[in-house]
Amino acid sequence: MNERILDFFTKDALEAARANNTYRTLRHISSPEASHVTIAGKDTVLLASNSYLDLANVSELKQAMADAVLEWGTGSGGARLTTGNKTPHDELEEFIAQFKGEEAAIVFNTGYMANVGTISALCGKNDFIFSDELNHASIIDGIRLSRAKCFVYKHNDMADLERAIEAAKAEFCAREKLAENAVSNFRGLIVTDAVFSMDGDLANLPELLRIAKAHGVLLMIDEAHATGVLGRTGRGLAEHYNCEHADVTVGTLSKAVAAEGGFVAGSKQLIEFLKNKSRSFIFTTAMAPAVAAAALRNLQFIDAHPERVQQLRDNVKFFCDALRLHGLQVPQTESAIIPIIIGDEAKALRISETLQKRGILIPAIRYPTVAKGQARLRASLMATHTKEELEFAAAKIAEII
Ligand SMILES: Cc1ncc(COP(=O)(O)O)c(C=O)c1O
């Protein structure tokens, strides 16, 4: 190995990360994902999981996955378009479409791959993308891969979004040497998280739908943190607002659904297009059929148990009220993500470490995941946390801060 050249590529970046408190290390957890976990032999309340409904540990769901492994083996053996497509993949896609109230759905191996593969298939270098400034990294990477011209609009600022669309149309007319308003070939895509992953706030879907219609552009939302969480039965943002759906709905099977994979739901034509054009769907081995079977079984469980979604919502309200009673400011949130803003990176890290010593895990989220000086504790709740655990955690957080 040529150490000098490897240093040339890696050493400065690592040293800089150490110097500015952004160096990352893995945490070792020696028990399954649940509302309590074991870290370094210590029982710890987990306020940091994306498994919002705590389905990873439901006995009947674990048994269903074990049975699926026995029936379908350990891997798929091929890409979806070669030999990898098995009955559980088809059944999962059918159920996602039904659950989301769409004509069809397509499953990817991760939510990351769904975003990257969808945006880069839909848009090319002559197109325009309008992206909320707080969108997830997988959306940003999809936009970069598409090579489309990207306009980043201020977070949830619908006036800024409309300004960006007007600016893009003007640029398009100038580029194509068209008279103003001669924009029938203009192709634009608005893309946004449904629930913003570091702030827990929601995209304004009714207003986004209005703007997309008024300006003749496509609308894509990423429901990674919305599926299984928002709406009375956990169907997501459209159920929450009781409004129409976006043209393209992306989601993940790895958070509330507690399996693995990503999906896109929408019209039959959109899904056929992605099966033909999405490179992160085509050029990769299909997810293990047992994982698809598990995701299907878990989604069916959510469908049959809307009370679990309500339980999560009750917990979020209880915890936010408790934090406020202890004098902390937290935003009104309808998702399961509650940011407690600290500001300074090193301070956020110290608070998180102290909490962990007292048996509570809430990670400190720092630059570059969030903006510099916006470091925070990012609490996320599960439907199964008890009121005692949440009250204990709220009191400890306030005391340590
Ligand atoms: C908003 C958002 N979109 C997409 C993803 C990616 O999903 P996955 O973990 O299934 O790759 C995540 C998180 O991981 C996310 O927070």
CSV table of C-alpha atoms and ligand atoms in Angstrom, one decimal:
chain,number,residue,atom,x,y,z
A,1,MET,CA,0.0,0.0,0.0
A,2,ASN,CA,1.3,3.5,-0.9
A,3,GLU,CA,0.7,5.2,2.5
A,4,ARG,CA,1.9,8.6,1.2
A,5,ILE,CA,-0.7,8.7,-1.5
A,6,LEU,CA,-3.4,7.4,0.7
A,7,ASP,CA,-2.5,10.2,3.2
A,8,PHE,CA,-2.7,12.7,0.4
A,9,PHE,CA,-6.4,11.7,-0.2
A,10,THR,CA,-7.6,11.1,3.4
A,11,LYS,CA,-5.4,12.6,6.2
A,12,ASP,CA,-6.3,16.3,6.0
A,13,ALA,CA,-10.0,15.5,5.9
A,14,LEU,CA,-9.8,13.3,9.0
A,15,GLU,CA,-7.7,15.8,10.9
A,16,ALA,CA,-10.1,18.6,10.0
A,17,ALA,CA,-13.1,16.5,11.2
A,18,ARG,CA,-11.3,15.9,14.5
A,19,ALA,CA,-10.5,19.6,14.9
A,20,ASN,CA,-14.0,20.8,14.3
A,21,ASN,CA,-15.9,18.1,16.3
A,22,THR,CA,-17.4,16.5,13.3
A,23,TYR,CA,-15.4,13.2,13.4
A,24,ARG,CA,-17.8,10.3,13.2
A,25,THR,CA,-17.5,6.9,14.9
A,26,LEU,CA,-19.8,3.9,15.0
A,27,ARG,CA,-21.8,3.2,18.2
A,28,HIS,CA,-21.9,-0.4,19.2
A,29,ILE,CA,-25.4,-1.7,20.3
A,30,SER,CA,-25.5,-5.3,21.5
A,31,SER,CA,-29.3,-5.8,21.5
A,32,PRO,CA,-32.0,-5.6,18.8
A,33,GLU,CA,-33.6,-2.3,17.9
A,34,ALA,CA,-36.3,-1.5,20.5
A,35,SER,CA,-37.4,1.2,22.9
A,36,HIS,CA,-34.6,0.0,25.2
A,37,VAL,CA,-31.2,-1.2,24.0
A,38,THR,CA,-28.0,-2.4,25.6
A,39,ILE,CA,-24.9,-0.2,25.0
A,40,ALA,CA,-21.6,-1.2,26.7
A,41,GLY,CA,-23.6,-3.5,29.0
A,42,LYS,CA,-26.0,-0.7,30.1
A,43,ASP,CA,-29.7,-0.6,29.6
A,44,THR,CA,-30.5,2.5,27.7
A,45,VAL,CA,-33.7,4.3,26.7
A,46,LEU,CA,-33.5,4.7,22.9
A,47,LEU,CA,-34.8,8.1,21.8
A,48,ALA,CA,-33.1,7.9,18.5
A,49,SER,CA,-34.7,5.2,16.4
A,50,ASN,CA,-36.4,5.5,13.0
A,51,SER,CA,-38.3,2.4,13.9
A,52,TYR,CA,-41.2,4.6,15.0
A,53,LEU,CA,-43.8,1.9,15.5
A,54,ASP,CA,-41.3,-0.4,17.1
A,55,LEU,CA,-42.1,-3.2,14.7
A,56,ALA,CA,-38.6,-4.7,14.5
A,57,ASN,CA,-39.4,-6.7,17.6
A,58,VAL,CA,-43.0,-7.8,17.2
A,59,SER,CA,-42.9,-11.6,17.7
A,60,GLU,CA,-45.4,-12.5,14.9
A,61,LEU,CA,-43.4,-10.2,12.4
A,62,LYS,CA,-40.1,-11.8,13.3
A,63,GLN,CA,-41.6,-15.2,12.9
A,64,ALA,CA,-43.0,-14.2,9.5
A,65,MET,CA,-39.6,-13.1,8.3
A,66,ALA,CA,-38.0,-16.3,9.6
A,67,ASP,CA,-40.6,-18.3,7.8
A,68,ALA,CA,-39.9,-16.3,4.6
A,69,VAL,CA,-36.2,-17.1,4.8
A,70,LEU,CA,-37.0,-20.8,5.1
A,71,GLU,CA,-39.3,-20.5,2.1
A,72,TRP,CA,-37.3,-18.1,-0.1
A,73,GLY,CA,-33.6,-18.6,1.0
A,74,THR,CA,-31.1,-16.0,1.9
A,75,GLY,CA,-30.7,-14.0,-1.3
A,76,SER,CA,-32.4,-13.1,-4.6
A,77,GLY,CA,-29.6,-14.2,-6.9
A,78,GLY,CA,-30.2,-11.7,-9.6
A,79,ALA,CA,-31.3,-8.2,-10.6
A,80,ARG,CA,-35.0,-7.5,-10.8
A,81,LEU,CA,-34.9,-7.6,-14.6
A,82,THR,CA,-33.0,-10.8,-14.8
A,83,THR,CA,-33.8,-13.6,-12.3
A,84,GLY,CA,-34.2,-11.7,-9.0
A,85,ASN,CA,-37.9,-10.9,-9.2
A,86,LYS,CA,-39.7,-13.3,-7.0
A,87,THR,CA,-43.4,-13.5,-5.8
A,88,PRO,CA,-42.7,-11.4,-2.6
A,89,HIS,CA,-41.4,-8.5,-4.7
A,90,ASP,CA,-44.6,-8.5,-6.8
A,91,GLU,CA,-46.8,-8.8,-3.8
A,92,LEU,CA,-45.0,-6.1,-1.9
A,93,GLU,CA,-45.3,-3.6,-4.8
A,94,GLU,CA,-49.0,-4.4,-5.2
A,95,PHE,CA,-49.6,-3.8,-1.5
A,96,ILE,CA,-47.6,-0.6,-1.4
A,97,ALA,CA,-49.7,0.8,-4.3
A,98,GLN,CA,-52.9,-0.1,-2.4
A,99,PHE,CA,-51.7,1.2,0.9
A,100,LYS,CA,-50.6,4.5,-0.7
A,101,GLY,CA,-53.8,4.8,-2.8
A,102,GLU,CA,-51.8,4.8,-6.1
A,103,GLU,CA,-52.1,2.8,-9.3
A,104,ALA,CA,-48.7,1.1,-9.0
A,105,ALA,CA,-45.4,1.0,-7.0
A,106,ILE,CA,-41.8,-0.1,-7.6
A,107,VAL,CA,-39.4,-1.3,-4.9
A,108,PHE,CA,-35.7,-0.3,-4.7
A,109,ASN,CA,-33.1,-1.8,-2.3
A,110,THR,CA,-33.0,1.4,-0.2
A,111,GLY,CA,-34.8,4.7,0.1
A,112,TYR,CA,-31.5,6.3,-0.9
A,113,MET,CA,-31.5,4.4,-4.1
A,114,ALA,CA,-35.2,5.2,-4.7
A,115,ASN,CA,-34.4,9.0,-4.6
A,116,VAL,CA,-31.2,8.8,-6.6
A,117,GLY,CA,-32.7,6.5,-9.2
A,118,THR,CA,-36.0,8.4,-9.6
A,119,ILE,CA,-34.6,11.9,-9.9
A,120,SER,CA,-31.8,11.0,-12.2
A,121,ALA,CA,-34.2,9.0,-14.5
A,122,LEU,CA,-36.8,11.7,-14.6
A,123,CYS,CA,-34.5,14.7,-15.2
A,124,GLY,CA,-31.6,15.4,-17.5
A,125,LYS,CA,-29.3,18.3,-18.2
A,126,ASN,CA,-31.9,20.4,-20.0
A,127,ASP,CA,-34.4,20.2,-17.1
A,128,PHE,CA,-34.9,22.3,-13.9
A,129,ILE,CA,-35.3,21.0,-10.4
A,130,PHE,CA,-36.6,23.0,-7.4
A,131,SER,CA,-35.3,21.6,-4.2
A,132,ASP,CA,-36.0,22.6,-0.5
A,133,GLU,CA,-32.8,23.7,1.1
A,134,LEU,CA,-33.2,21.1,3.9
A,135,ASN,CA,-33.8,18.1,1.6
A,136,HIS,CA,-32.2,14.8,2.4
A,137,ALA,CA,-28.7,13.9,1.0
A,138,SER,CA,-30.2,11.2,-1.2
A,139,ILE,CA,-32.3,13.9,-3.0
A,140,ILE,CA,-29.3,16.1,-3.4
A,141,ASP,CA,-27.3,13.2,-4.8
A,142,GLY,CA,-30.1,12.3,-7.2
A,143,ILE,CA,-30.2,15.9,-8.4
A,144,ARG,CA,-26.4,16.0,-8.9
A,145,LEU,CA,-26.5,12.8,-10.8
A,146,SER,CA,-29.3,14.1,-13.1
A,147,ARG,CA,-27.1,17.1,-14.1
A,148,ALA,CA,-30.3,19.2,-14.3
A,149,LYS,CA,-30.1,22.9,-13.3
A,150,CYS,CA,-31.1,23.0,-9.6
A,151,PHE,CA,-32.7,25.9,-7.9
A,152,VAL,CA,-32.6,25.5,-4.1
A,153,TYR,CA,-35.5,27.4,-2.4
A,154,LYS,CA,-35.6,28.5,1.2
A,155,HIS,CA,-37.0,26.0,3.6
A,156,ASN,CA,-40.7,25.6,3.2
A,157,ASP,CA,-40.9,29.1,1.6
A,158,MET,CA,-43.5,28.8,-1.0
A,159,ALA,CA,-43.0,32.4,-2.3
A,160,ASP,CA,-39.3,31.7,-2.8
A,161,LEU,CA,-40.2,28.5,-4.7
A,162,GLU,CA,-42.5,30.4,-7.0
A,163,ARG,CA,-39.8,33.0,-7.6
A,164,ALA,CA,-37.3,30.2,-8.4
A,165,ILE,CA,-39.8,28.7,-11.0
A,166,GLU,CA,-40.2,32.0,-12.6
A,167,ALA,CA,-36.5,32.6,-12.8
A,168,ALA,CA,-36.0,29.1,-14.3
A,169,LYS,CA,-38.6,29.7,-16.9
A,170,ALA,CA,-36.9,33.0,-17.8
A,171,GLU,CA,-33.6,31.2,-18.1
A,172,PHE,CA,-35.2,28.5,-20.2
A,173,CYS,CA,-36.7,31.1,-22.6
A,174,ALA,CA,-33.3,32.9,-22.9
A,175,ARG,CA,-31.5,29.6,-23.5
A,176,GLU,CA,-34.0,28.4,-26.1
A,177,LYS,CA,-34.3,31.8,-27.6
A,178,LEU,CA,-38.0,31.8,-27.1
A,179,ALA,CA,-40.3,34.7,-26.5
A,180,GLU,CA,-41.3,35.1,-22.9
A,181,ASN,CA,-44.2,32.7,-22.0
A,182,ALA,CA,-43.3,30.3,-24.8
A,183,VAL,CA,-42.5,27.6,-22.3
A,184,SER,CA,-44.5,24.6,-23.4
A,185,ASN,CA,-41.3,22.4,-23.5
A,186,PHE,CA,-40.1,23.6,-20.1
A,187,ARG,CA,-39.6,20.6,-17.8
A,188,GLY,CA,-39.5,21.3,-14.1
A,189,LEU,CA,-39.6,19.1,-11.0
A,190,ILE,CA,-40.3,20.2,-7.4
A,191,VAL,CA,-38.8,17.8,-4.9
A,192,THR,CA,-39.2,17.9,-1.1
A,193,ASP,CA,-39.0,15.8,2.0
A,194,ALA,CA,-42.5,15.2,3.4
A,195,VAL,CA,-41.1,15.3,6.9
A,196,PHE,CA,-37.7,17.0,7.2
A,197,SER,CA,-35.4,14.5,8.8
A,198,MET,CA,-33.5,16.8,11.1
A,199,ASP,CA,-36.3,19.2,12.1
A,200,GLY,CA,-39.4,17.0,12.1
A,201,ASP,CA,-41.5,19.7,10.4
A,202,LEU,CA,-43.8,19.0,7.4
A,203,ALA,CA,-43.9,20.1,3.8
A,204,ASN,CA,-46.9,22.2,2.8
A,205,LEU,CA,-48.4,19.6,0.4
A,206,PRO,CA,-51.7,21.6,-0.5
A,207,GLU,CA,-49.6,24.6,-1.4
A,208,LEU,CA,-47.0,22.6,-3.3
A,209,LEU,CA,-49.8,20.9,-5.3
A,210,ARG,CA,-51.3,24.3,-6.1
A,211,ILE,CA,-47.9,25.7,-7.3
A,212,ALA,CA,-47.0,22.6,-9.3
A,213,LYS,CA,-50.4,22.8,-11.1
A,214,ALA,CA,-50.2,26.5,-11.7
A,215,HIS,CA,-46.7,26.3,-13.1
A,216,GLY,CA,-47.1,23.0,-15.0
A,217,VAL,CA,-44.3,21.2,-13.2
A,218,LEU,CA,-44.0,17.8,-11.6
A,219,LEU,CA,-44.2,17.3,-7.8
A,220,MET,CA,-42.2,14.6,-5.9
A,221,ILE,CA,-42.3,14.1,-2.2
A,222,ASP,CA,-40.1,11.8,-0.1
A,223,GLU,CA,-42.2,10.2,2.6
A,224,ALA,CA,-39.3,8.4,4.4
A,225,HIS,CA,-40.3,9.8,7.8
A,226,ALA,CA,-44.0,10.1,6.9
A,227,THR,CA,-45.0,6.6,6.0
A,228,GLY,CA,-46.5,4.8,9.1
A,229,VAL,CA,-46.4,8.1,11.0
A,230,LEU,CA,-48.6,10.8,9.4
A,231,GLY,CA,-52.3,10.6,8.9
A,232,ARG,CA,-54.8,8.7,11.0
A,233,THR,CA,-53.7,5.3,9.5
A,234,GLY,CA,-50.1,6.2,8.7
A,235,ARG,CA,-50.5,6.6,5.0
A,236,GLY,CA,-48.5,9.8,4.9
A,237,LEU,CA,-48.7,13.4,4.1
A,238,ALA,CA,-51.8,13.4,1.8
A,239,GLU,CA,-53.8,11.6,4.5
A,240,HIS,CA,-52.5,14.1,7.0
A,241,TYR,CA,-53.8,17.1,4.9
A,242,ASN,CA,-56.7,15.2,3.4
A,243,CYS,CA,-55.6,16.4,0.0
A,244,GLU,CA,-54.5,15.0,-3.4
A,245,HIS,CA,-51.2,13.1,-3.8
A,246,ALA,CA,-48.0,14.3,-5.4
A,247,ASP,CA,-47.2,13.0,-8.9
A,248,VAL,CA,-44.3,11.0,-7.5
A,249,THR,CA,-44.3,9.6,-3.9
A,250,VAL,CA,-41.0,8.1,-2.6
A,251,GLY,CA,-40.7,6.3,0.6
A,252,THR,CA,-38.6,3.9,2.6
A,253,LEU,CA,-39.3,0.5,4.1
A,254,SER,CA,-36.5,0.9,6.6
A,255,LYS,CA,-38.0,3.3,9.2
A,256,ALA,CA,-41.6,2.9,10.5
A,257,VAL,CA,-42.0,-0.3,8.4
A,258,ALA,CA,-38.9,-1.7,10.1
A,259,ALA,CA,-37.6,-3.8,7.3
A,260,GLU,CA,-35.3,-2.5,4.4
A,261,GLY,CA,-35.8,-1.0,1.0
A,262,GLY,CA,-37.3,2.0,-0.7
A,263,PHE,CA,-40.2,2.5,-3.0
A,264,VAL,CA,-41.9,4.9,-5.4
A,265,ALA,CA,-45.7,5.0,-5.8
A,266,GLY,CA,-47.6,6.7,-8.5
A,267,SER,CA,-49.3,6.1,-11.9
A,268,LYS,CA,-48.7,2.9,-13.9
A,269,GLN,CA,-46.8,4.9,-16.5
A,270,LEU,CA,-44.4,6.4,-14.0
A,271,ILE,CA,-43.7,3.0,-12.6
A,272,GLU,CA,-43.1,1.5,-16.0
A,273,PHE,CA,-40.8,4.4,-16.8
A,274,LEU,CA,-38.8,3.8,-13.7
A,275,LYS,CA,-38.5,0.0,-14.4
A,276,ASN,CA,-37.1,0.9,-17.8
A,277,LYS,CA,-34.9,3.9,-16.9
A,278,SER,CA,-33.9,4.0,-13.3
A,279,ARG,CA,-30.3,2.9,-13.1
A,280,SER,CA,-30.3,2.2,-9.3
A,281,PHE,CA,-33.3,-0.2,-9.9
A,282,ILE,CA,-31.8,-1.9,-13.0
A,283,PHE,CA,-28.1,-2.3,-12.2
A,284,THR,CA,-28.3,-3.9,-8.8
A,285,THR,CA,-29.2,-7.3,-7.3
A,286,ALA,CA,-32.8,-7.4,-6.1
A,287,MET,CA,-33.4,-7.3,-2.4
A,288,ALA,CA,-33.6,-10.7,-0.7
A,289,PRO,CA,-37.1,-12.0,-1.2
A,290,ALA,CA,-37.4,-12.7,2.5
A,291,VAL,CA,-36.8,-8.9,3.1
A,292,ALA,CA,-39.6,-8.1,0.7
A,293,ALA,CA,-41.8,-10.6,2.4
A,294,ALA,CA,-41.0,-9.1,5.8
A,295,ALA,CA,-41.6,-5.5,4.5
A,296,LEU,CA,-45.0,-6.7,3.1
A,297,ARG,CA,-46.0,-8.4,6.4
A,298,ASN,CA,-45.0,-5.3,8.4
A,299,LEU,CA,-46.9,-2.9,6.2
A,300,GLN,CA,-50.0,-5.2,6.5
A,301,PHE,CA,-49.5,-5.0,10.3
A,302,ILE,CA,-49.6,-1.2,10.1
A,303,ASP,CA,-52.7,-1.4,7.9
A,304,ALA,CA,-54.4,-3.5,10.5
A,305,HIS,CA,-53.2,-1.5,13.5
A,306,PRO,CA,-53.9,2.2,13.1
A,307,GLU,CA,-54.0,2.4,16.9
A,308,ARG,CA,-50.3,2.0,16.9
A,309,VAL,CA,-49.9,5.1,14.8
A,310,GLN,CA,-52.2,7.0,17.3
A,311,GLN,CA,-50.0,5.7,20.2
A,312,LEU,CA,-47.0,7.2,18.6
A,313,ARG,CA,-48.8,10.5,18.1
A,314,ASP,CA,-49.9,10.5,21.8
A,315,ASN,CA,-46.3,9.9,22.9
A,316,VAL,CA,-45.0,12.8,20.8
A,317,LYS,CA,-47.5,15.1,22.3
A,318,PHE,CA,-46.7,13.9,25.9
A,319,PHE,CA,-43.0,14.2,25.4
A,320,CYS,CA,-43.1,17.7,23.9
A,321,ASP,CA,-45.4,18.8,26.7
A,322,ALA,CA,-43.0,17.3,29.3
A,323,LEU,CA,-40.0,19.1,27.7
A,324,ARG,CA,-41.9,22.4,27.8
A,325,LEU,CA,-42.9,21.9,31.4
A,326,HIS,CA,-39.2,21.5,32.2
A,327,GLY,CA,-38.5,24.8,30.5
A,328,LEU,CA,-37.2,23.7,27.1
A,329,GLN,CA,-38.3,25.2,23.8
A,330,VAL,CA,-39.4,22.6,21.3
A,331,PRO,CA,-41.3,23.2,18.1
A,332,GLN,CA,-44.9,22.0,17.6
A,333,THR,CA,-44.3,18.8,15.7
A,334,GLU,CA,-46.7,16.3,14.1
A,335,SER,CA,-44.0,13.9,13.1
A,336,ALA,CA,-42.0,11.6,15.5
A,337,ILE,CA,-38.9,13.8,15.3
A,338,ILE,CA,-38.3,16.4,17.9
A,339,PRO,CA,-35.2,18.6,17.6
A,340,ILE,CA,-33.8,20.2,20.7
A,341,ILE,CA,-31.5,23.0,19.3
A,342,ILE,CA,-28.2,23.5,21.2
A,343,GLY,CA,-26.2,25.5,18.6
A,344,ASP,CA,-22.6,24.8,19.5
A,345,GLU,CA,-21.2,21.4,18.1
A,346,ALA,CA,-19.0,20.6,21.1
A,347,LYS,CA,-21.7,21.4,23.6
A,348,ALA,CA,-24.3,19.3,21.8
A,349,LEU,CA,-21.9,16.4,21.8
A,350,ARG,CA,-21.1,16.8,25.5
A,351,ILE,CA,-24.8,16.9,26.4
A,352,SER,CA,-25.5,13.8,24.3
A,353,GLU,CA,-22.6,11.9,26.0
A,354,THR,CA,-23.7,12.9,29.5
A,355,LEU,CA,-27.3,11.7,28.7
A,356,GLN,CA,-25.9,8.4,27.5
A,357,LYS,CA,-24.0,7.9,30.8
A,358,ARG,CA,-27.4,8.4,32.5
A,359,GLY,CA,-29.0,5.7,30.3
A,360,ILE,CA,-30.7,7.8,27.6
A,361,LEU,CA,-29.5,7.8,23.9
A,362,ILE,CA,-30.3,10.9,21.9
A,363,PRO,CA,-27.6,11.6,19.3
A,364,ALA,CA,-26.1,15.0,18.7
A,365,ILE,CA,-26.6,16.0,15.1
A,366,ARG,CA,-23.9,18.3,13.8
A,367,TYR,CA,-22.5,19.9,10.7
A,368,PRO,CA,-22.4,18.8,7.9
A,369,THR,CA,-25.7,17.0,8.6
A,370,VAL,CA,-27.2,20.3,9.7
A,371,ALA,CA,-25.9,23.9,9.2
A,372,LYS,CA,-22.8,25.1,11.3
A,373,GLY,CA,-23.9,26.4,14.7
A,374,GLN,CA,-27.2,24.5,14.4
A,375,ALA,CA,-26.2,21.4,16.3
A,376,ARG,CA,-29.0,19.7,18.1
A,377,LEU,CA,-30.2,16.8,20.0
A,378,ARG,CA,-32.5,14.9,17.7
A,379,ALA,CA,-35.0,12.9,19.7
A,380,SER,CA,-37.2,10.5,17.8
A,381,LEU,CA,-40.0,8.5,19.6
A,382,MET,CA,-41.5,5.1,19.3
A,383,ALA,CA,-45.1,4.1,19.8
A,384,THR,CA,-44.0,1.8,22.7
A,385,HIS,CA,-42.1,4.2,24.9
A,386,THR,CA,-43.9,4.4,28.2
A,387,LYS,CA,-45.0,7.7,29.8
A,388,GLU,CA,-42.6,7.0,32.7
A,389,GLU,CA,-39.6,6.7,30.3
A,390,LEU,CA,-40.6,9.9,28.4
A,391,GLU,CA,-41.0,11.9,31.6
A,392,PHE,CA,-37.7,10.5,33.0
A,393,ALA,CA,-35.9,11.5,29.7
A,394,ALA,CA,-37.5,15.0,29.6
A,395,ALA,CA,-36.4,15.7,33.2
A,396,LYS,CA,-32.8,14.5,32.6
A,397,ILE,CA,-32.5,16.4,29.3
A,398,ALA,CA,-33.6,19.6,31.0
A,399,GLU,CA,-31.3,19.0,34.0
A,400,ILE,CA,-28.2,18.3,31.8
A,401,ILE,CA,-28.8,21.2,29.4
B,1,LIG,C1,-35.7,11.9,4.1
B,1,LIG,C2,-35.0,10.6,3.8
B,1,LIG,N1,-35.0,10.1,2.6
B,1,LIG,C3,-34.4,9.0,2.3
B,1,LIG,C4,-33.7,8.3,3.2
B,1,LIG,C5,-33.0,7.1,2.8
B,1,LIG,O1,-33.7,5.9,3.2
B,1,LIG,P1,-33.0,4.5,3.4
B,1,LIG,O2,-32.5,4.5,4.8
B,1,LIG,O3,-34.1,3.5,3.2
B,1,LIG,O4,-31.9,4.4,2.4
B,1,LIG,C6,-33.6,8.8,4.5
B,1,LIG,C7,-32.8,8.2,5.6
B,1,LIG,O5,-32.1,7.3,5.6
B,1,LIG,C8,-34.3,10.0,4.8
B,1,LIG,O6,-34.2,10.5,6.1
